[in-house]
Structure formats: C-alpha cells, structure tokens
XYZ file of C-alpha atoms in Angstrom:
705
model
C -5.564 -9.334 11.961
C -4.873 -5.615 12.533
C -7.956 -3.598 13.277
C -8.406 0.135 13.534
C -11.883 1.660 13.482
C -12.483 3.972 10.522
C -15.131 5.705 8.516
C -14.547 7.065 5.070
C -16.398 8.660 2.237
C -15.025 7.941 -1.239
C -15.983 10.961 -3.201
C -16.182 10.439 -6.968
C -18.235 13.495 -7.905
C -15.250 15.170 -9.551
C -13.632 12.319 -11.432
C -11.273 12.965 -14.311
C -12.648 15.764 -16.310
C -11.216 14.869 -19.707
C -12.124 11.857 -21.783
C -9.805 10.160 -24.254
C -11.167 8.128 -27.130
C -14.890 7.551 -27.029
C -15.242 7.077 -23.272
C -17.613 9.735 -21.801
C -16.799 11.761 -18.726
C -16.154 10.538 -16.017
C -15.352 7.066 -17.399
C -11.948 5.976 -18.674
C -10.690 3.640 -21.322
C -9.755 0.221 -19.912
C -7.695 -0.693 -22.939
C -9.815 -3.860 -23.381
C -12.413 -2.396 -25.610
C -14.562 -1.044 -22.747
C -15.072 2.159 -20.777
C -15.260 1.889 -16.943
C -16.519 4.068 -14.109
C -16.649 3.367 -10.443
C -19.821 3.649 -8.346
C -20.604 2.855 -4.728
C -18.397 0.474 -2.829
C -21.365 -1.025 -1.072
C -24.666 -1.536 -2.863
C -27.286 -4.205 -3.200
C -27.558 -6.000 -6.505
C -30.675 -4.313 -7.776
C -29.363 -0.848 -6.712
C -26.081 -1.599 -8.499
C -27.934 -2.368 -11.727
C -29.921 0.903 -11.534
C -26.786 2.957 -10.875
C -25.127 1.924 -14.107
C -27.036 4.413 -16.355
C -26.327 6.115 -19.672
C -25.687 2.868 -21.519
C -23.422 1.393 -18.877
C -24.058 -1.969 -17.278
C -22.533 -4.302 -14.693
C -19.384 -5.918 -16.216
C -19.540 -8.752 -18.716
C -16.211 -10.566 -18.663
C -15.250 -12.569 -21.712
C -11.496 -12.707 -21.381
C -8.531 -12.331 -18.930
C -7.830 -8.714 -19.998
C -11.367 -7.583 -19.053
C -11.223 -9.568 -15.837
C -7.964 -7.809 -14.918
C -9.535 -4.377 -15.578
C -12.523 -5.089 -13.412
C -10.188 -6.451 -10.667
C -8.102 -3.322 -10.693
C -11.138 -1.284 -9.911
C -12.166 -3.744 -7.164
C -8.706 -3.603 -5.644
C -8.806 0.147 -5.583
C -12.269 0.157 -3.921
C -11.155 -2.464 -1.458
C -14.267 -4.585 -1.968
C -15.675 -7.388 -4.088
C -17.758 -6.134 -7.049
C -20.888 -7.225 -8.844
C -20.646 -8.896 -12.204
C -23.557 -8.632 -14.736
C -24.478 -12.288 -14.423
C -26.719 -14.714 -12.571
C -27.325 -18.505 -12.303
C -30.518 -20.577 -11.920
C -31.102 -23.497 -9.539
C -29.505 -25.915 -12.088
C -26.358 -23.749 -12.215
C -27.038 -22.578 -15.752
C -25.352 -19.196 -15.726
C -25.981 -16.304 -18.110
C -24.756 -12.763 -18.533
C -27.336 -10.061 -18.111
C -27.679 -9.744 -21.901
C -28.889 -13.360 -22.046
C -25.697 -14.915 -23.417
C -24.338 -18.055 -21.784
C -21.346 -17.726 -19.384
C -20.033 -21.213 -20.095
C -19.149 -20.717 -23.755
C -15.822 -19.024 -23.310
C -13.690 -17.494 -20.552
C -14.284 -19.112 -17.146
C -12.792 -17.897 -13.841
C -14.877 -19.384 -11.066
C -13.495 -19.877 -7.579
C -13.343 -23.427 -6.362
C -16.764 -24.941 -5.458
C -18.482 -22.255 -7.556
C -21.037 -21.597 -8.995
C -23.020 -22.595 -5.910
C -26.760 -22.349 -5.632
C -26.530 -22.485 -1.823
C -24.572 -19.180 -1.677
C -26.940 -17.438 -4.090
C -27.856 -16.848 -7.703
C -25.901 -13.599 -8.335
C -22.201 -13.369 -9.218
C -19.398 -11.216 -7.822
C -15.717 -10.873 -8.580
C -13.836 -11.368 -5.320
C -10.491 -9.885 -4.237
C -10.282 -12.036 -1.106
C -7.621 -14.346 -2.486
C -5.937 -11.746 -4.731
C -6.832 -13.469 -7.970
C -10.087 -11.820 -9.019
C -12.062 -15.068 -9.345
C -15.843 -15.251 -9.477
C -18.173 -16.652 -6.780
C -21.884 -17.095 -6.214
C -23.509 -14.617 -3.794
C -26.973 -13.637 -2.716
C -29.150 -11.213 -4.636
C -30.954 -9.939 -1.549
C -30.955 -6.350 -0.277
C -28.622 -7.244 2.639
C -25.847 -8.476 0.382
C -23.707 -5.470 -0.569
C -20.859 -5.348 -3.131
C -18.979 -2.667 -4.948
C -20.214 -1.214 -8.291
C -18.107 -1.019 -11.434
C -20.030 -0.005 -14.590
C -18.921 -0.995 -18.071
C -19.755 0.186 -21.603
C -18.333 -0.741 -25.031
C -15.733 1.728 -26.312
C -16.159 2.214 -30.015
C -13.125 4.465 -30.456
C -10.061 3.306 -28.554
C -7.378 5.870 -29.531
C -4.467 4.524 -31.706
C -0.960 4.431 -30.283
C 0.853 7.621 -31.282
C 4.196 6.872 -33.145
C 7.382 7.634 -31.261
C 8.504 11.008 -32.575
C 12.226 10.428 -32.400
C 14.428 8.330 -34.692
C 13.857 5.196 -36.715
C 13.122 2.007 -34.796
C 14.519 -1.404 -35.640
C 12.524 -4.563 -35.019
C 15.024 -7.121 -36.208
C 16.723 -7.882 -32.947
C 15.436 -11.094 -31.353
C 15.023 -11.018 -27.575
C 13.814 -13.265 -24.832
C 10.488 -12.424 -23.281
C 8.873 -13.784 -20.152
C 5.179 -14.293 -19.476
C 2.814 -15.586 -16.812
C -0.556 -17.259 -16.966
C -2.592 -14.210 -15.784
C -5.851 -15.990 -16.497
C -4.951 -18.639 -13.887
C -4.128 -16.035 -11.290
C -0.283 -15.857 -11.809
C 1.296 -12.411 -12.016
C 4.697 -11.343 -13.356
C 7.120 -10.653 -10.528
C 9.716 -8.822 -12.468
C 12.374 -11.262 -11.408
C 11.854 -14.024 -14.115
C 9.237 -15.675 -11.830
C 5.458 -15.763 -11.623
C 3.610 -15.520 -8.368
C 0.063 -16.172 -7.034
C -1.555 -15.577 -3.640
C -2.517 -19.120 -2.761
C -4.040 -18.966 0.772
C -4.428 -16.675 3.665
C -2.829 -18.841 6.331
C -1.552 -22.421 6.352
C 1.006 -24.433 8.172
C 4.211 -25.002 6.254
C 3.546 -28.542 4.908
C 0.029 -27.549 3.814
C 1.513 -24.497 2.051
C 3.969 -26.732 0.184
C 1.080 -28.997 -0.933
C -1.062 -26.038 -1.992
C 1.725 -24.574 -4.212
C 2.723 -27.945 -5.696
C -1.014 -28.511 -6.653
C -0.910 -25.251 -8.706
C 2.354 -26.241 -10.389
C 4.536 -23.934 -8.252
C 6.512 -23.974 -5.087
C 6.816 -22.015 -1.877
C 9.238 -19.192 -2.821
C 12.866 -20.015 -3.406
C 15.014 -16.910 -3.120
C 18.293 -16.889 -5.039
C 19.118 -13.181 -5.152
C 18.226 -9.754 -3.834
C 15.785 -9.031 -6.623
C 13.618 -12.052 -5.780
C 13.874 -11.241 -1.998
C 12.515 -7.763 -2.733
C 9.669 -9.154 -4.881
C 8.573 -11.667 -2.172
C 8.768 -8.805 0.433
C 6.553 -6.597 -1.780
C 4.002 -9.351 -2.342
C 3.899 -10.260 1.323
C 3.480 -6.542 2.290
C 0.488 -6.355 -0.097
C -0.905 -9.445 1.559
C -0.387 -7.777 4.972
C 1.089 -10.870 6.614
C 4.282 -12.873 6.868
C 4.611 -15.649 4.273
C 6.499 -18.951 4.271
C 9.820 -19.261 2.441
C 10.521 -22.593 0.706
C 13.322 -23.861 2.925
C 14.020 -25.875 6.121
C 16.973 -25.834 8.489
C 18.656 -28.584 10.534
C 19.592 -28.374 14.225
C 23.195 -27.563 13.240
C 21.934 -24.471 11.354
C 22.384 -25.857 7.819
C 19.482 -25.149 5.480
C 18.226 -26.383 2.129
C 15.525 -25.303 -0.232
C 12.568 -27.674 -0.709
C 14.105 -28.967 -3.991
C 17.202 -30.143 -2.043
C 19.589 -27.415 -3.113
C 21.690 -25.468 -0.666
C 21.481 -21.742 -0.039
C 23.808 -19.603 -2.123
C 21.920 -16.524 -1.043
C 20.501 -15.842 2.421
C 19.201 -12.809 4.265
C 18.860 -13.856 7.912
C 18.360 -11.181 10.536
C 21.414 -12.163 12.561
C 23.318 -13.678 9.652
C 22.106 -17.197 10.471
C 18.945 -19.070 11.388
C 17.755 -19.439 14.983
C 16.656 -23.040 14.939
C 15.439 -22.854 18.502
C 12.499 -20.869 17.084
C 11.757 -23.513 14.435
C 13.079 -25.277 11.359
C 11.059 -23.201 8.831
C 11.596 -19.597 7.772
C 9.475 -16.481 7.060
C 10.211 -12.834 6.253
C 9.965 -9.723 8.443
C 7.723 -7.071 6.909
C 8.251 -3.955 9.040
C 10.854 -2.061 11.009
C 14.552 -1.958 10.380
C 14.662 -5.660 9.657
C 11.989 -5.564 6.917
C 12.922 -8.010 4.161
C 15.197 -10.125 6.402
C 14.458 -13.780 7.192
C 13.670 -15.207 10.564
C 13.127 -18.790 11.815
C 9.633 -19.945 12.671
C 7.751 -22.995 13.906
C 6.602 -24.991 10.942
C 3.236 -25.590 12.561
C 2.366 -21.879 12.854
C -0.075 -20.468 10.292
C 1.571 -18.104 7.753
C 0.495 -16.591 4.513
C 1.154 -18.503 1.251
C 2.541 -17.138 -1.906
C 3.437 -19.620 -4.670
C 6.173 -19.140 -7.211
C 7.071 -20.705 -10.562
C 9.406 -19.759 -13.369
C 8.043 -17.543 -16.063
C 7.388 -18.941 -19.577
C 10.249 -18.032 -21.892
C 9.599 -17.095 -25.557
C 11.845 -15.577 -28.256
C 10.572 -12.745 -30.419
C 11.590 -9.536 -32.142
C 11.037 -6.224 -30.504
C 11.969 -2.617 -30.861
C 15.468 -1.658 -29.822
C 17.304 1.691 -29.908
C 18.399 2.540 -33.434
C 22.174 2.473 -33.997
C 23.854 5.907 -34.042
C 21.920 7.507 -31.137
C 23.703 8.898 -28.096
C 22.950 10.319 -24.690
C 24.711 12.860 -22.432
C 26.750 11.624 -19.520
C 24.507 10.264 -16.768
C 21.533 9.629 -19.100
C 20.581 6.155 -20.287
C 19.408 5.420 -23.841
C 16.110 3.439 -24.023
C 14.491 1.651 -26.902
C 12.242 4.640 -27.720
C 15.479 6.551 -28.715
C 15.147 8.878 -25.746
C 17.522 9.549 -22.907
C 16.490 9.213 -19.245
C 18.007 10.463 -16.047
C 16.160 9.391 -12.891
C 16.090 11.281 -9.568
C 15.002 9.115 -6.680
C 15.309 8.577 -2.864
C 16.772 11.794 -1.326
C 16.741 13.493 -4.731
C 12.938 13.313 -4.943
C 11.348 16.716 -5.243
C 8.232 18.826 -5.498
C 6.966 19.341 -9.064
C 8.297 22.851 -9.557
C 11.745 21.888 -8.260
C 11.781 18.754 -10.407
C 10.897 20.772 -13.508
C 13.763 23.245 -12.806
C 16.205 20.430 -12.380
C 15.388 18.948 -15.754
C 15.565 22.314 -17.433
C 19.063 22.821 -16.002
C 20.042 19.483 -17.592
C 18.688 20.541 -20.979
C 15.809 18.089 -20.630
C 12.222 18.084 -19.369
C 9.954 15.978 -17.195
C 8.659 12.870 -18.922
C 6.166 13.300 -21.763
C 4.347 9.999 -22.487
C 2.910 9.602 -25.998
C 2.007 5.817 -26.221
C 1.913 2.586 -24.318
C 5.505 1.659 -25.074
C 6.881 4.931 -23.582
C 4.603 4.460 -20.542
C 6.077 1.033 -19.887
C 9.673 2.247 -20.539
C 9.234 5.034 -17.977
C 7.779 2.649 -15.436
C 10.717 0.298 -15.952
C 13.354 3.057 -15.706
C 11.893 4.450 -12.549
C 11.246 1.018 -10.921
C 14.849 -0.034 -11.569
C 16.152 3.094 -9.705
C 16.037 3.741 -5.992
C 14.478 1.819 -3.096
C 11.121 0.551 -4.321
C 9.190 3.852 -4.448
C 5.582 3.498 -5.463
C 5.040 6.446 -7.863
C 6.778 9.164 -9.836
C 5.966 12.479 -11.447
C 5.019 12.879 -15.081
C 5.432 16.127 -16.958
C 1.722 16.616 -17.064
C -0.397 19.289 -15.300
C -4.125 19.901 -14.889
C -5.912 23.237 -15.126
C -9.049 23.082 -12.873
C -10.481 26.205 -14.568
C -10.491 24.882 -18.080
C -10.554 21.218 -16.968
C -7.813 20.399 -19.382
C -4.375 18.736 -19.187
C -1.118 19.886 -20.795
C 2.445 18.599 -20.954
C 5.309 20.707 -19.726
C 6.135 21.725 -23.354
C 2.669 23.223 -23.720
C 1.137 20.536 -25.895
C -2.117 18.752 -25.180
C -2.022 14.977 -24.590
C -3.269 12.670 -27.259
C -2.473 9.665 -25.116
C -3.377 8.989 -21.435
C -3.422 6.118 -19.049
C -5.455 7.327 -16.089
C -6.839 4.903 -13.576
C -10.657 4.536 -13.588
C -10.497 5.709 -9.943
C -8.805 9.033 -10.755
C -10.262 12.157 -9.212
C -9.166 15.567 -10.637
C -9.449 17.114 -7.216
C -6.547 14.955 -6.000
C -4.238 17.752 -7.295
C -3.056 19.580 -10.402
C -0.064 17.370 -11.166
C 0.045 13.782 -12.416
C 1.847 10.757 -11.054
C 2.459 7.276 -12.566
C 2.223 4.222 -10.300
C 5.280 2.064 -10.585
C 4.158 -1.035 -8.676
C 1.109 -2.501 -7.036
C -2.381 -3.020 -8.448
C -2.587 0.455 -10.016
C 0.690 0.194 -12.047
C 1.321 1.626 -14.638
C -1.833 3.817 -14.372
C -1.884 7.558 -13.654
C -3.533 9.630 -10.956
C -3.797 13.353 -10.298
C -1.667 14.367 -7.302
C -0.742 17.396 -5.265
C 2.117 19.361 -6.861
C 3.642 19.859 -3.432
C 4.119 16.075 -3.059
C 7.763 15.116 -2.898
C 8.145 12.374 -5.596
C 10.831 10.667 -7.695
C 11.024 11.829 -11.262
C 13.152 11.486 -14.411
C 14.510 14.098 -16.864
C 13.925 12.994 -20.485
C 15.295 14.296 -23.788
C 15.482 12.992 -27.403
C 18.684 11.085 -28.166
C 21.290 12.912 -30.286
C 22.536 11.534 -33.635
C 26.033 12.721 -32.777
C 28.174 11.664 -29.747
C 27.779 13.945 -26.730
C 29.593 13.989 -23.416
C 27.394 16.277 -21.385
C 24.496 18.699 -21.496
C 25.344 22.111 -19.962
C 22.767 24.376 -18.360
C 21.427 27.175 -20.534
C 23.649 30.174 -20.735
C 23.300 32.470 -17.719
C 21.280 29.970 -15.708
C 22.163 28.394 -12.309
C 21.651 24.680 -12.066
C 18.847 23.796 -9.704
C 19.652 21.730 -6.637
C 17.315 19.278 -5.018
C 16.736 19.695 -1.319
C 15.215 16.726 0.509
C 11.885 17.788 2.132
C 13.186 16.831 5.580
C 15.903 14.873 7.234
C 14.366 11.876 8.866
C 17.210 10.008 10.606
C 19.551 11.842 12.970
C 22.126 11.196 15.660
C 22.143 13.479 18.759
C 24.842 13.631 21.504
C 24.665 14.484 25.186
C 22.000 17.221 25.629
C 20.051 18.397 22.590
C 16.482 19.130 21.430
C 14.805 16.520 19.219
C 11.893 17.500 16.913
C 9.530 15.762 14.542
C 10.025 16.576 10.826
C 8.743 20.067 9.912
C 8.001 20.939 13.558
C 6.093 23.110 14.543
C 4.246 22.583 11.244
C 2.343 19.322 10.522
C 4.655 16.377 9.915
C 4.453 14.276 6.744
C 2.354 11.067 6.463
C 3.719 7.560 5.907
C 7.148 8.112 7.451
C 9.446 6.201 9.790
C 12.082 8.337 11.377
C 14.843 7.101 13.703
C 16.573 9.385 16.197
C 19.601 7.985 17.959
C 20.178 9.715 21.342
C 23.590 9.216 22.920
C 25.058 10.447 26.198
C 28.676 9.947 27.423
C 27.686 8.019 30.560
C 24.835 6.902 32.696
C 21.455 6.562 31.001
C 19.423 8.506 28.413
C 16.428 10.377 29.643
C 14.012 12.172 27.165
C 11.365 14.686 28.246
C 8.541 15.790 25.893
C 7.945 19.489 25.926
C 5.240 19.396 23.236
C 3.324 16.392 21.938
C 0.565 16.170 19.299
C 0.134 13.107 17.103
C -2.588 11.958 14.719
C -4.620 8.899 15.667
C -2.630 5.727 14.911
C 0.762 7.437 14.894
C 3.209 6.553 17.669
C 6.770 6.813 19.075
C 8.713 3.689 20.096
C 11.570 3.982 22.568
C 14.262 1.220 22.551
C 16.821 0.392 25.280
C 19.783 0.655 22.884
C 21.019 1.973 19.464
C 18.646 -0.020 17.185
C 15.311 -1.802 17.159
C 16.890 -5.097 18.026
C 17.127 -4.000 21.642
C 14.259 -4.270 24.132
C 11.278 -2.016 23.502
C 10.602 0.082 26.646
C 7.687 2.345 25.650
C 5.171 2.861 22.839
C 3.761 6.373 23.093
C 0.396 6.624 21.308
C -1.457 9.577 20.071
C -3.666 10.882 22.883
C -1.146 9.985 25.596
C -0.551 12.587 28.265
C 3.265 12.779 28.105
C 4.080 16.493 28.178
C 6.684 17.049 30.862
C 7.061 13.319 31.412
C 10.447 11.673 31.149
C 11.409 8.336 29.685
C 14.732 6.715 30.541
C 16.767 3.777 29.223
C 17.186 0.716 31.509
C 20.682 -0.454 30.655
C 22.188 1.778 27.929
C 23.669 5.130 27.324
C 22.055 4.984 23.900
C 18.358 5.284 23.070
C 16.675 4.775 19.659
C 13.493 6.825 19.348
C 11.437 5.778 16.323
C 8.558 8.009 15.118
C 6.005 6.371 12.863
C 3.172 8.102 11.025
C 0.340 6.417 9.134
C -1.005 7.322 5.627
C -3.541 10.118 5.435
C -3.669 13.945 5.958
C -2.004 15.350 9.000
C -2.782 18.494 11.027
C -0.916 17.505 14.198
C 2.375 19.257 14.763
C 4.298 16.309 16.140
C 6.630 16.706 19.103
C 9.570 18.570 20.636
C 11.651 16.753 23.256
C 14.825 17.367 25.226
C 17.216 14.604 26.253
C 20.104 14.512 28.729
C 22.032 12.034 30.947
C 20.173 10.442 33.864
C 21.835 8.657 36.828
C 18.861 6.471 37.731
C 17.796 3.874 35.088
C 14.260 2.869 34.135
C 13.321 -0.235 36.231
C 9.944 -1.157 34.781
C 9.065 -3.990 32.446
C 10.946 -4.415 29.136
C 9.877 -6.262 26.001
C 11.925 -8.368 23.606
C 11.885 -7.181 20.002
C 9.620 -10.107 19.131
C 6.921 -9.084 21.604
C 4.157 -6.663 20.796
C 4.481 -3.419 22.834
C 2.142 -2.660 25.640
C 1.395 0.979 26.078
C 3.357 1.849 29.197
C 2.322 5.525 29.226
C -1.297 6.350 30.028
C -3.731 4.950 27.485
C -6.691 7.402 27.803
C -9.958 5.415 27.299
C -9.995 1.637 27.187
C -7.425 -0.296 29.204
C -4.476 -1.276 27.032
C -6.175 -3.827 24.733
C -3.802 -6.711 25.339
C -6.253 -9.616 25.395
C -7.705 -10.313 21.978
C -10.473 -12.586 23.346
C -12.203 -10.200 25.841
C -14.302 -7.094 25.289
C -13.462 -4.001 27.321
C -14.768 -4.078 30.897
C -15.957 -1.502 31.936
C -17.244 -0.441 28.522
C -18.446 3.095 29.327
C -16.086 5.933 28.307
C -16.695 9.518 29.203
C -15.274 12.921 28.123
C -12.424 11.914 25.719
C -9.848 9.216 25.056
C -8.880 6.258 22.901
C -10.791 3.107 22.263
C -9.475 0.050 20.374
C -10.573 -3.469 19.408
C -9.530 -6.382 21.703
C -5.819 -7.234 21.162
C -5.118 -4.135 19.059
C -2.869 -3.662 17.149
C -2.691 -7.462 16.743
C -5.517 -9.755 15.620
C -8.762 -9.703 17.600
C -10.393 -13.025 18.646
C -13.400 -14.736 17.115
C -17.059 -14.727 18.170
C -16.797 -11.362 19.866
C -19.707 -8.964 20.346
C -18.214 -5.897 21.992
C -20.170 -2.726 22.961
C -18.478 0.685 23.518
C -20.646 3.329 25.246
C -19.297 6.778 24.528
C -20.800 9.586 26.653
C -20.432 13.372 26.568
C -20.137 15.253 29.861
C -23.588 16.870 29.523
C -26.793 16.293 27.536
C -26.199 19.463 25.519
C -22.911 18.285 24.143
C -22.337 16.160 21.035
C -19.838 13.448 20.566
C -17.094 13.621 17.925
C -15.250 10.470 17.090
C -12.150 10.299 14.871
C -11.285 6.976 13.295
C -8.072 5.381 12.044
C -7.761 2.636 9.335
C -9.909 -0.447 9.516
C -8.698 -4.002 9.009
C -11.637 -6.382 9.226
C -12.893 -9.379 7.317
C -15.843 -8.444 5.071
C -17.253 -11.952 5.255
C -17.507 -12.107 9.071
C -16.922 -8.767 10.770
C -19.037 -5.640 11.154
C -18.871 -2.309 12.986
C -22.132 -0.570 13.688
C -22.507 3.039 15.022
C -25.697 3.998 16.811
C -27.003 7.453 17.694
C -27.900 6.618 21.320
C -27.144 4.401 24.219
C -28.721 1.128 23.093
C -28.975 -1.180 20.051
C -32.595 0.076 19.658
C -31.232 3.570 18.768
C -30.980 4.748 15.162
C -28.121 3.072 13.394
C -25.956 5.722 11.637
C -23.474 3.589 9.887
C -22.453 0.043 9.205
C -18.802 -0.710 8.276
C -18.091 -4.111 6.748
C -14.942 -3.702 4.705
C -11.297 -2.784 5.453
C -10.223 0.665 4.385
C -7.188 2.897 4.366
C -9.198 6.126 4.511
C -7.867 7.076 7.875
C -8.564 9.989 10.196
C -12.187 10.599 9.222
C -14.575 11.959 11.773
C -18.231 11.555 12.702
C -20.457 13.420 15.168
C -23.351 12.161 17.253
C -25.893 13.848 19.444
C -24.956 12.053 22.655
C-alpha cells in the first residue's frame, strides 16, 4: 500500500453557480429524479442529518440509477457516505421517512445488515461496487455526506437541431448488470472489482462464483480496458492464464493465446506460471510472469448481454468535409488529441480556421456521442474541452456561438472556481460529467460543424485568415548527445503536473556523468537515473525532492547511455524543476545497482528520516530538527501492520513555528489513522485526524513548535 502523508481542504463554498431544471444552487440534477449536493467528507451521523437542510435529506436509494448517482459522489469524495436509513436489533431496516428498505431495490454487501457493526447504513466504495453496509451511529464513526432532494422539473432533452433522424435501422446493443456491480468496459465485456488481493486459484473461484472469469485478453482494446481498471484499483491484477515450463500458455478455458503482450515478447516462467500486468513506467500495460501464490488484485470479466433494437443513425444524404467523421446526430467531428491538444483559445482558433467550432452539447445523445468520439481517439486521455465558458462576474455560462445552455451535465462536485472553461470527463467515475477547468489547461478537443446536405471535399479557412497551428505545450522526451544542458519542461518556470519525461543522454565513449546546476522539485516528485537507454536497465539513483544534489554528479556504471526519467505528481506546482549538464566520464559509478523489478533506494541524501526501506519498523531515532523529509515505513511501498509510529518535529528555537507540507495519502480508512498534535506528546492538542486516502497533494499546515 503506497502511503504519502497529506492534508487537504475540499472547498465547496463556490459550487456551480447556475442551476438547470428545478435543482437549487449549488445542487445539480442527478438525472434520476433527484437533486444532489456534496457536504463534508467526514461527519458523524447526526451531524450529517443536520447538514442536509433546505428540504434535502440523506439519500434514499430505490433503484440502481440512484445508487449509481450516490456512488459517483462518494467516489469523488474518496469516502464512504451515509444513507438515510437505519436498522433495529432484529434487522428490520427502514428509510428515514419510515418506509421499509426491504420492499424493492436491495444492494447490501455480504453479511449485511449486521447488528454487530451498528444500526446506521452507509454506501461503501471499498470494493468499487457501491454496496451498503451496517455501521455505527456514534459520534466517532465518520462518513461522507451527500444530500438528496426530489427534483420536480428535470429539463427535457432538446431536439437535435440538424437534419432528420431515422430510427428504423436495427443495431446490436450491449449491456451489463450494473445493479449487481458489473460495469460496461467498452470492449463488449462487463467487469467488476471482486476483491482487493487474492492468490490466483482463489481469484478464479471468486470470479466463477459471480458468473465471470479472471480476464481473458484477446485484443489490444481489452488489454487497455483491463489496464485502466487495474490502474483505478491501484494494484496489479491477475490475468486468466497459466504457462507451462516450456513457455506455452493457455487461458483458463483451455484456449491458446492468439494475442499476447509480454514485456520481453514471452513469459519468464522462472518467476511463476501465472501472469499479471505492469501498471507504470515504459512497460505499463505489458504482461509479466508472477508466482501464483502471491496476492494480486482481482477483476472479473464476463461477456456483455447482447440485444437488438432500433436506434438513431445519420440520415442519408448528409456529408462531411475531408478529415471530419459523420456521427448519428448529423454533425461532423474532427478530434485533436495527444500532441495536438491545446489551450482553450488556441483550440477555438483552430476550429474557426476549419470552418467549425468547439463542441456545443444540447442533449444527452450529443454528450455521449462526443464522449465516444474523443475516447476513440488518441492514447486514453481523461478529459476534453467543450465549447462552453463561464463568466465569474455574471455567474453565467455561454457557448462559443454566444448562446446560453439549455442543457448541462455538470458533476455534483463541480466548483466554479476551478476555472472559466469547461471539460468533459471521457473515462473513470466522473464520465461523462462536466467540470469547470482552467482555460490555460492543455486538453484534447474536437471541432464540430453541422453536416452538409451536398457533397463536400474540404472546408477552407475564412478568406484572408491564416490557419491556426497547434503547438504542444512542451517537448517531454528528448535525446541528447555528448555534452549538452538538460532542463525540466518550462524551466526556469514551474513545470507541469502529472508528467513523465524521458531524457536519453548519450556520449561517444566511456560513461555518462550528469551534474545538477539547479534543482527544485515538489514533494513526491523525483528523477530516476538508469544505467542504459531505457528503464529495463538497472536503476542507479532515485533523486527525491529535498535532496541536496546541486553540483553533485551521477555517473553510469556500465554504459555510454543514460536514461533520466523525471516524474511529477498531480497537484499545483511552484517548483522550477532542474537544469543539469552531462559529459563523458572516464571513471564509472561503482556503487550498488538495482534490477528493474526492485524498488529504488534513495542513494542521494535523504534529508530527515533514514531511507524508509523496512516496512515493519518505525524510524529510530524519531526526532527531526530544522528541515527535511519524513515518510512512512517502507515508503513508497506498503507499510507493515500493527505499527504505532511517532515523528517528533522540532524547530531550531522556541520562537519559530513548524511548517509541514504533505503529499498524497494512501491509507485504509478502516484501519489506519494519522494524527497531528500541536506539541511534543500525545497529551498535546490534537490539530487534525486523517483517516481517508486523498489526492489533494502539496497542502501545508503550521504548528507552534
């Protein structure tokens, strides 16, 4: 389990400032007949009830659609949430309005309801399904708060303004049993998160019990879907195959492999007969052999249900310009993704030069079409621009053609202060919801225009205009030769968040030596240095933020090529990155090297705790003065169980305060807790208690001493 200490404040005081339908500000329409708004992510049951005012109440869930809406909010908050229900000692359960829970939709977790655990009810996100469980009602039991209110005026779908639609064409549609926890994978399969960690045989049994199987991967599309699900689960998962000592492999149903994606082109059966998938680095999405008796995550797979029905299709006699694709809403789409992503103003100019505009969405069908078009383009990007902007002065939204929206699909968690542009999520729990975003964000987008009723070959830029070009925000991967300067993206300005940049340094002979002239990274960001041209070579150094490396040199051990990988986490950055100079070096590095499979030890100075290599021991000594880094035992890998670690942070003098900056947390809300005290003992005032994982990185707190 990865663990990085973090504090965060989820500010919802400026939620979306425009309401559609009958949902009052700042709530939004859940499309299931209810309005929703998010409250605290950690409140006792009685406090949660009181916080749902103005006719709102804790959620009453009568069907799978409502359960899915409540789960989306819980997933965004990163915490289980209260439901408006309770059970008595005889397990007779009722909603807060007095109606019985047992008369309709039922989504209890196994062995629930359970009077031993408590009489209140929460929707849990622990297993990824959104099932219900019994929990205590006491003041020490904290859950997230989602408030619900009936929506008496859900806005109708606006008709598509272009062309005449035909509904006579029968098509095949695929569906999954969402109520039972299965989700559509987009590859003709359904998937569920079955268990956090099991050995292979137990994983097979678990999936078979639910009518599925451990994933069988027959093509690149399914491989990418399993990779995406495993990444969301934050752990490697089993693949449904086994290999023999001679390297031949079969799926669990006995069929041979017609598609494979092994790291080295074949399995390494010396590591084990089973297989899992790499989730990070240059080999992300590739398969690797593993011991069948190791614990891995479990995702189950089964074929989607196939039905035949009529649906809308593009009307005959509609045409698009070259490069555009005609969709069933009789509009033409031209996506710009990957290196062609752009800031909003640039994206808008590009579309105008093509005789089109950024996407205007007028109903649910167009929203899903846009999601599909963008998801099918590029390399799995998460979000894309819409042609919608926000005016913070008037607190109104408008499309790029100047019209006001009569349709919207904002997430309940949207906050207007996120930015004055709008993005749509293409995958993950928020898809296909919208969020405000910074207009300076570099995002994919699509140019959209109504289809023509006469054949067209191209759309020329307006007379006298110059077609806009898209310039990537930065070049992330470079090759350097002999003696050159290497810089982080945007240096000396702050570098972007959530990037992985590879710099290949090559000299004609001897070894590569790189010297850092400037070095400033955010907490959690790092540079890996490999003894060769790619990450499959031994890892020599991991240089963390806070390391004293200016004017220090790092040299390869065996190669005239060095891969330097720079990784930044999510979250705002103010650090300027690095500038380094490399050149040939006659003397090689002779210290320890690590195989690619091993976790790196910080070779350069780790200021603060000793390099946290042992997950089962607390730091000793545990008093840290002046400044430096602290980390959980075993970081960045899992920490051990039954630990009770104390970290004493001291300023140099009694007149100074202590400032601590945190990175992301990854802890188990059922077992783990991080307490911060304003003093040197557990009897001091407790300032904060952190019990849930969060991605709100790089937040700071100050203490008196």
